Coordinates of C-alpha atoms in Angstrom, one line a residue:
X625 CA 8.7 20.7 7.7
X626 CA 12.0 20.8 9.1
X627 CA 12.6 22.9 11.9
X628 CA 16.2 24.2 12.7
X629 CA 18.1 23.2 15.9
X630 CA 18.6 27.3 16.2
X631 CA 14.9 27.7 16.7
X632 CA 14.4 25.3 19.3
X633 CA 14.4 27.4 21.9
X634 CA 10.8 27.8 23.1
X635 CA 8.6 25.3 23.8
X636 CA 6.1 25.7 21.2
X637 CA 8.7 25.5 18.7
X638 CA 9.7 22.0 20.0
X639 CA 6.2 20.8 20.2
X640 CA 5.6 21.4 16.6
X641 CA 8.3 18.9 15.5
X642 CA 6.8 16.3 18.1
X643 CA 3.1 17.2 18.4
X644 CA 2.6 16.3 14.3
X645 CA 4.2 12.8 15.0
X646 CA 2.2 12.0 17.8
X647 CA -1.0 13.5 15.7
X648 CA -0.6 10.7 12.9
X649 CA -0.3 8.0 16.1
X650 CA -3.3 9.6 17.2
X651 CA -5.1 9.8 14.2
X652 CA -4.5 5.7 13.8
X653 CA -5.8 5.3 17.4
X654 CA -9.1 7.1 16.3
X655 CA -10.0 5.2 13.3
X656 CA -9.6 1.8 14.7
X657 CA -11.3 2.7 17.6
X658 CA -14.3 4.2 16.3
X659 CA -13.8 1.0 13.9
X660 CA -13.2 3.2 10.4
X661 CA -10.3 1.1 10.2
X662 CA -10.7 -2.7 11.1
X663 CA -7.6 -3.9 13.1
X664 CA -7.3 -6.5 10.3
X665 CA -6.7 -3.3 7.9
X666 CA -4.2 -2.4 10.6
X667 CA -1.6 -5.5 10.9
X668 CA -2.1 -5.5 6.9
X669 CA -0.8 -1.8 7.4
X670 CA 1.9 -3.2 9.8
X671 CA 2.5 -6.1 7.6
X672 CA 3.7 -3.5 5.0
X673 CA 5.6 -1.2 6.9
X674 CA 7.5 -4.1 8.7
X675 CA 8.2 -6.6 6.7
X676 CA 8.6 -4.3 3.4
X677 CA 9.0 -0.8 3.7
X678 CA 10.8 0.1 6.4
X679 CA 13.3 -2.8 5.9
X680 CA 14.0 -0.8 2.5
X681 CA 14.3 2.4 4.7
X682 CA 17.0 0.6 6.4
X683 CA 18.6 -1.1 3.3
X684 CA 18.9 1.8 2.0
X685 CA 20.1 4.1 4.4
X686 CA 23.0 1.5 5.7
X687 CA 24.1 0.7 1.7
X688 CA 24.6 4.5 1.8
X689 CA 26.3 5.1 5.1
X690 CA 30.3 6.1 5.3
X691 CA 30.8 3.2 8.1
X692 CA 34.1 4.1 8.9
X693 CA 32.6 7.3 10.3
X694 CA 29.2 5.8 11.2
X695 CA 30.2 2.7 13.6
X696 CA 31.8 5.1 16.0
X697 CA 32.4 3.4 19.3
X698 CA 32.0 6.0 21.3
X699 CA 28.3 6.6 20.0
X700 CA 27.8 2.8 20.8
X701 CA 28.9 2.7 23.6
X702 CA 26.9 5.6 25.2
X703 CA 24.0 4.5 23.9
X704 CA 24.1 0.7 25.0
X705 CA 25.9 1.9 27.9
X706 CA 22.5 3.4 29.0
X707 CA 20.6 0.1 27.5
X708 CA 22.0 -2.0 29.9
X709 CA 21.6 -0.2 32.5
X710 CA 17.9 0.5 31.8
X711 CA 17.5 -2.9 31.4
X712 CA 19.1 -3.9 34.9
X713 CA 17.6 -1.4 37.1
X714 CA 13.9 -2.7 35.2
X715 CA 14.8 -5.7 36.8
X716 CA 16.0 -5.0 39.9
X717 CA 13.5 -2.8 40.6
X718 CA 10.5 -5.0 40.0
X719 CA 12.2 -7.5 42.2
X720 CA 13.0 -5.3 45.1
X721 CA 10.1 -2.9 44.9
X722 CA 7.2 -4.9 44.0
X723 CA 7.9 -8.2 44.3
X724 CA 8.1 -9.7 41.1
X725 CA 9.3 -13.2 40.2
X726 CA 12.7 -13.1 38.1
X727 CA 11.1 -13.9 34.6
X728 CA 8.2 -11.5 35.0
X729 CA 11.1 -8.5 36.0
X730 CA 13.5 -9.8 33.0
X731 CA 10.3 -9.2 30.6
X732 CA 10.0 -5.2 32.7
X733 CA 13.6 -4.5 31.9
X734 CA 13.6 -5.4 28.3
X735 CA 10.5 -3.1 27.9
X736 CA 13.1 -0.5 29.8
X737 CA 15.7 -1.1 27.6
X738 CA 14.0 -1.6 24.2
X739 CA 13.2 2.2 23.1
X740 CA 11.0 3.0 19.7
X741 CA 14.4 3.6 17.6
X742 CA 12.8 3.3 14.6
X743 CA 9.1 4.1 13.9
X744 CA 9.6 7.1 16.7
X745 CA 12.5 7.8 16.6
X746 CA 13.2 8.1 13.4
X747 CA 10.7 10.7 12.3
X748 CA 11.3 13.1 15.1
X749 CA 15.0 13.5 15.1
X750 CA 14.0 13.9 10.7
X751 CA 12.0 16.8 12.2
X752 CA 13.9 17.9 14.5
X753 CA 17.5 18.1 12.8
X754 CA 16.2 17.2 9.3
X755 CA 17.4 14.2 7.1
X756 CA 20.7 14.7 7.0
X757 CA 21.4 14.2 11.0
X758 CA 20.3 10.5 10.4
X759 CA 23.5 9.3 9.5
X760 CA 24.4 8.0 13.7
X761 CA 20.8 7.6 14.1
X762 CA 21.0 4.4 11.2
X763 CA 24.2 3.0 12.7
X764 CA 22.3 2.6 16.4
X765 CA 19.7 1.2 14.5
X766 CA 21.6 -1.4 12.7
X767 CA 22.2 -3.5 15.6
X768 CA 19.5 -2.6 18.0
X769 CA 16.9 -5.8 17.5
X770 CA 20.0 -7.6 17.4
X771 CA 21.2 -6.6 21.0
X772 CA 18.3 -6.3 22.6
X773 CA 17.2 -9.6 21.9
X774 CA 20.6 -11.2 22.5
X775 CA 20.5 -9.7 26.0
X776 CA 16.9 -10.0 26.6
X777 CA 16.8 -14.0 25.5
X778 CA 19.7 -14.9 27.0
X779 CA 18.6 -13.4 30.0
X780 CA 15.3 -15.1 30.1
X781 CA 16.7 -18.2 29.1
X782 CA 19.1 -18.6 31.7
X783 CA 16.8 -18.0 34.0
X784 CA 14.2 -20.5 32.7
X785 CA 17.3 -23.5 32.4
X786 CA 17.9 -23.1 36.6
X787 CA 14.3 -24.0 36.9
X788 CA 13.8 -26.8 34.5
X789 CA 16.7 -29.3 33.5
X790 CA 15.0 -30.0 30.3
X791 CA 15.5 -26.5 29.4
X792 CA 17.8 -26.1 25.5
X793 CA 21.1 -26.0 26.7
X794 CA 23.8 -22.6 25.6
X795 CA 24.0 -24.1 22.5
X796 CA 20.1 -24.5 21.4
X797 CA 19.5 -21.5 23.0
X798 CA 21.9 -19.5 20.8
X799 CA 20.8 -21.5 18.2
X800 CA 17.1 -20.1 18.8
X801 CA 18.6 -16.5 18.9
X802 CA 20.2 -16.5 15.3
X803 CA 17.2 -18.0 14.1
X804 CA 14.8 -15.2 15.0
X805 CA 17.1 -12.7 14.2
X806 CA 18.1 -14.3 10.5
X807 CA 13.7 -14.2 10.1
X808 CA 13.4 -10.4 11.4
X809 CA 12.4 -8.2 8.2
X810 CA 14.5 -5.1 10.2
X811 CA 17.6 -7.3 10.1
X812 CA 17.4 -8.8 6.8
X813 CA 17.2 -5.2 5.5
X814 CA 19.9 -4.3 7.8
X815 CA 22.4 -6.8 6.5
X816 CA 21.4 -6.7 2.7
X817 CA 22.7 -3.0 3.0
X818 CA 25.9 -3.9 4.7
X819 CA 26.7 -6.5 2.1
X820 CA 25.7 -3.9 -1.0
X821 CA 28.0 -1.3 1.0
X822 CA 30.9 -3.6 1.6
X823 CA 31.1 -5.1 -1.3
X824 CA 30.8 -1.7 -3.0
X825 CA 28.0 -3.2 -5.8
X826 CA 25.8 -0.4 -7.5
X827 CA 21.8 -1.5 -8.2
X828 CA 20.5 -0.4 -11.1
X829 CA 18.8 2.9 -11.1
X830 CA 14.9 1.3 -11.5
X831 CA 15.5 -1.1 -8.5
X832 CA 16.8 1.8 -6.2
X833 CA 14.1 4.2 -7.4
X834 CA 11.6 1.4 -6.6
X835 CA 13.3 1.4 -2.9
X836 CA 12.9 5.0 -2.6
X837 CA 9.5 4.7 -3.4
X838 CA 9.0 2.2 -1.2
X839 CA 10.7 4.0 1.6
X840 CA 8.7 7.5 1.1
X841 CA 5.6 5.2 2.6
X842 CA 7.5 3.8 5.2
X843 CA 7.3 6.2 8.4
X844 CA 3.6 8.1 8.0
X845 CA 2.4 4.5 7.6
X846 CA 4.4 2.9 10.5
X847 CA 2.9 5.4 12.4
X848 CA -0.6 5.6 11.4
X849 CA -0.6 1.9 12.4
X850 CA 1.3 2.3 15.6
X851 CA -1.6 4.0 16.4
X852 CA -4.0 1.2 15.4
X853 CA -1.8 -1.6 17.3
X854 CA -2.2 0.3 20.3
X855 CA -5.8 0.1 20.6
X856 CA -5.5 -3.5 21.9
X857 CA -2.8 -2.4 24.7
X858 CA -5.2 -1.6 27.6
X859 CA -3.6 0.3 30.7
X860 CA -4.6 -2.4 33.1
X861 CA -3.8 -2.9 36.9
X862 CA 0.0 -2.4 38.6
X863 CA 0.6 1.1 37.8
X864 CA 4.0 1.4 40.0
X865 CA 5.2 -0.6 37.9
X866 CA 4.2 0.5 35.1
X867 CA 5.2 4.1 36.8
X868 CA 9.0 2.6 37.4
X869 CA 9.4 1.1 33.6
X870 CA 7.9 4.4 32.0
X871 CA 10.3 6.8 34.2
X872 CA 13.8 4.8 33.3
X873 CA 12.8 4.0 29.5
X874 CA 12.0 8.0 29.3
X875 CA 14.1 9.8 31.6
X876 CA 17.2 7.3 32.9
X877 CA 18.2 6.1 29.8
X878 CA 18.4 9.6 27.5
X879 CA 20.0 10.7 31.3
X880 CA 22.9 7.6 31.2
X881 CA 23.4 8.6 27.5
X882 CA 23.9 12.3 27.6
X883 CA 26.4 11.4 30.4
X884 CA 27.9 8.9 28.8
X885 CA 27.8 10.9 25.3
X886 CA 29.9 14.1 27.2
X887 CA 32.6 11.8 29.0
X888 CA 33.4 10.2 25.9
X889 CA 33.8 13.8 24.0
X890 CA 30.9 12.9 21.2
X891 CA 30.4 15.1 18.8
X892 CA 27.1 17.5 18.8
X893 CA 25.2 15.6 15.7
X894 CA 26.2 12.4 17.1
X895 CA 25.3 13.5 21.1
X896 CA 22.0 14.2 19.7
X897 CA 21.0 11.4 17.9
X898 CA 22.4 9.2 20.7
X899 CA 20.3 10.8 23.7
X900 CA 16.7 11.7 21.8
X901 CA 16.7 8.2 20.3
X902 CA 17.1 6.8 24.0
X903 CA 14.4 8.6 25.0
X904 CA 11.6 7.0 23.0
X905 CA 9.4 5.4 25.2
X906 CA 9.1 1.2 24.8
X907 CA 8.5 -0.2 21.7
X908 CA 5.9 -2.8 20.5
X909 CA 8.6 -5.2 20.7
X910 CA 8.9 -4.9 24.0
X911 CA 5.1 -6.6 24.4
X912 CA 5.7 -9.5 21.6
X913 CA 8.9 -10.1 24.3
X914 CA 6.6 -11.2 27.3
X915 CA 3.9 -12.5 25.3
X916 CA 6.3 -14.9 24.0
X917 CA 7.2 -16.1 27.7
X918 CA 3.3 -15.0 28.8
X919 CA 5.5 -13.0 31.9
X920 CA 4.3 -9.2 32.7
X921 CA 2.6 -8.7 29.2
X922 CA 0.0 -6.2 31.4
X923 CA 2.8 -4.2 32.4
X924 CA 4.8 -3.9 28.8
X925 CA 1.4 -3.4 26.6
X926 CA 0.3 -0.7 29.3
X927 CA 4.8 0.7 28.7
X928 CA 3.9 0.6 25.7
X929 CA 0.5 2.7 25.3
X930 CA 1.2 5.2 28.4
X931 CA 4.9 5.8 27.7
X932 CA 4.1 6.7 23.6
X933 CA 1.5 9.5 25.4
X934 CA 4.0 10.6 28.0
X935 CA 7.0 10.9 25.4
X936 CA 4.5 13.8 24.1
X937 CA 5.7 16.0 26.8
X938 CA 9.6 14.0 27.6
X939 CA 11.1 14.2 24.7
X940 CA 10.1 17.7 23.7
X941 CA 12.4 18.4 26.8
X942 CA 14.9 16.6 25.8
X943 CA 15.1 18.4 22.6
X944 CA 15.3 22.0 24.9
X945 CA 18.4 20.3 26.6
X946 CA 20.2 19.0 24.0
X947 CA 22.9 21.4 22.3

């Protein structure tokens, strides 16, 4: 069901394009908790939706998209505008406010900046503005792993070099960067599209309807496993902080957008897309991000869990505000 940006007015209507959503997390939740579904079943699920079907998602929207129109700057811009600043005041506020070390407040603010574009995102704004609003929602997408990571690991990295001189020099250290990104699924998918679109090839019709199979799959089951994943995420301990990262992934950076979105005159479809896609809370990316440098992984897996069940309420809002 698609509901029509004329009849979100009242809150009920909103909640029945986001309660559905946060049903099927809910449902995945449920059945690995009271074990009907093994979390082995689950990262099979995720292994699927990852690596396969939602990389075809993305292949295929971006080998369809007009990127002249698409890449506007001005969408970027407001978007990553508010990115950065999420991730900044995640770190400065974990080092002013509560005291942690640099590394462990780098990890915070890459859990601020790193929003659920895709297996949240996605489906509500489908939901909300139905499939056709997509089209600026894709081109955030396209380079969002890409950025994040680029900013987050160089962060981190040159951090870590001013404490150890045996620390990979710039070099290694972009080195490492292009590496992980060239391996991510997301990005392969990504830049498979771009390469169909710009070289203007045309698949034949089996391959592309096995795609769109593929695809159909792609968000119930993302979600369904989100769901599952989040069962080993345990709201642990430090809840300031976890108060602080939740309150700028959810409401600062949708807030930075929208502002940014008006000064630079976007367009209503694009405005839209731009601020509800900023204001998914943390994705699970965020948490494989500190566990990777073992720094404030309590505080990004509890992001993770509590912000998903706050966005319940937070986004819905944002919905009533936008045009």
């Amino acid at each position: 069901m698609v509901v029509s940006s004329n009849s979100l007015t009242p809150m009920g209507d909103v909640l029945s394009v986001t309660l559905p959503v946060f049903v099927l997390i809910a449902a995945g939740y449920l059945a690995v908790w009271r074990g009907i579904f093994s979390e082995t079943h689950t990262e099979g699920l995720m292994t699927f939706t990852q690596k396969f079907a939602i990389p075809c998602l993305l292949f295929s929207a971006i080998a369809g998209l007009d990127l002249k129109a698409s890449f506007d700057w001005r969408l970027l811009t407001s978007y990553y505008t508010g990115s950065i600043v999420c991730f900044m005041a995640g770190i400065a506020g974990a080092k002013i406010f509560f005291g942690r070390p640099t590394e462990d407040a780098i990890a915070i603010g890459f859990a601020a900046m790193f929003a659920n574009t895709v297996l949240l995102g996605l489906p509500i704004a489908e939901r909300a503005y139905g499939i056709d609003s997509l089209t600026p929602n894709f081109a955030i997408i396209s380079i969002h792993a890409g950025f994040c990571y680029l900013v987050g690991l160089t962060t981190m990295e040159i951090v870590r070099a001013r404490h150890a001189a045996t620390r990979p020099g710039a070099f290694a250290t972009a080195r490492l960067v292009a590496r992980a990104m060239f391996r991510n699924a997301l990005m392969i998918g990504v830049g498979l599209g771009l390469a169909v679109n710009l070289s203007g090839l045309t698949l034949p019709a089996p391959v592309m309807e096995a795609v769109t199979l593929m695809t159909s799959a792609a968000l119930p089951a993302a979600l369904f496993g989100l769901g599952g994943v989040m069962v080993r995420y345990k709201p642990e301990g430090d809840g300031r902080t976890i108060l602080m990262l939740i309150s700028i992934a959810l409401i600062l950076h949708p807030a930075v957008t929208l502002g940014m979105g008006t000064l630079l005159a976007l367009d209503t479809p694009q405005l839209r897309a731009a601020v509800l896609t900023a204001a998914m809370a943390p994705g699970v990316n965020s948490y494989l991000f500190a566990a990777v440098y073992g720094r404030a992984t309590r505080v990004s897996a509890s992001g993770v869990l509590l912000g998903t069940a706050a966005s319940i309420v937070t986004v819905s809002v944002w919905i009533l505000i936008l045009p």
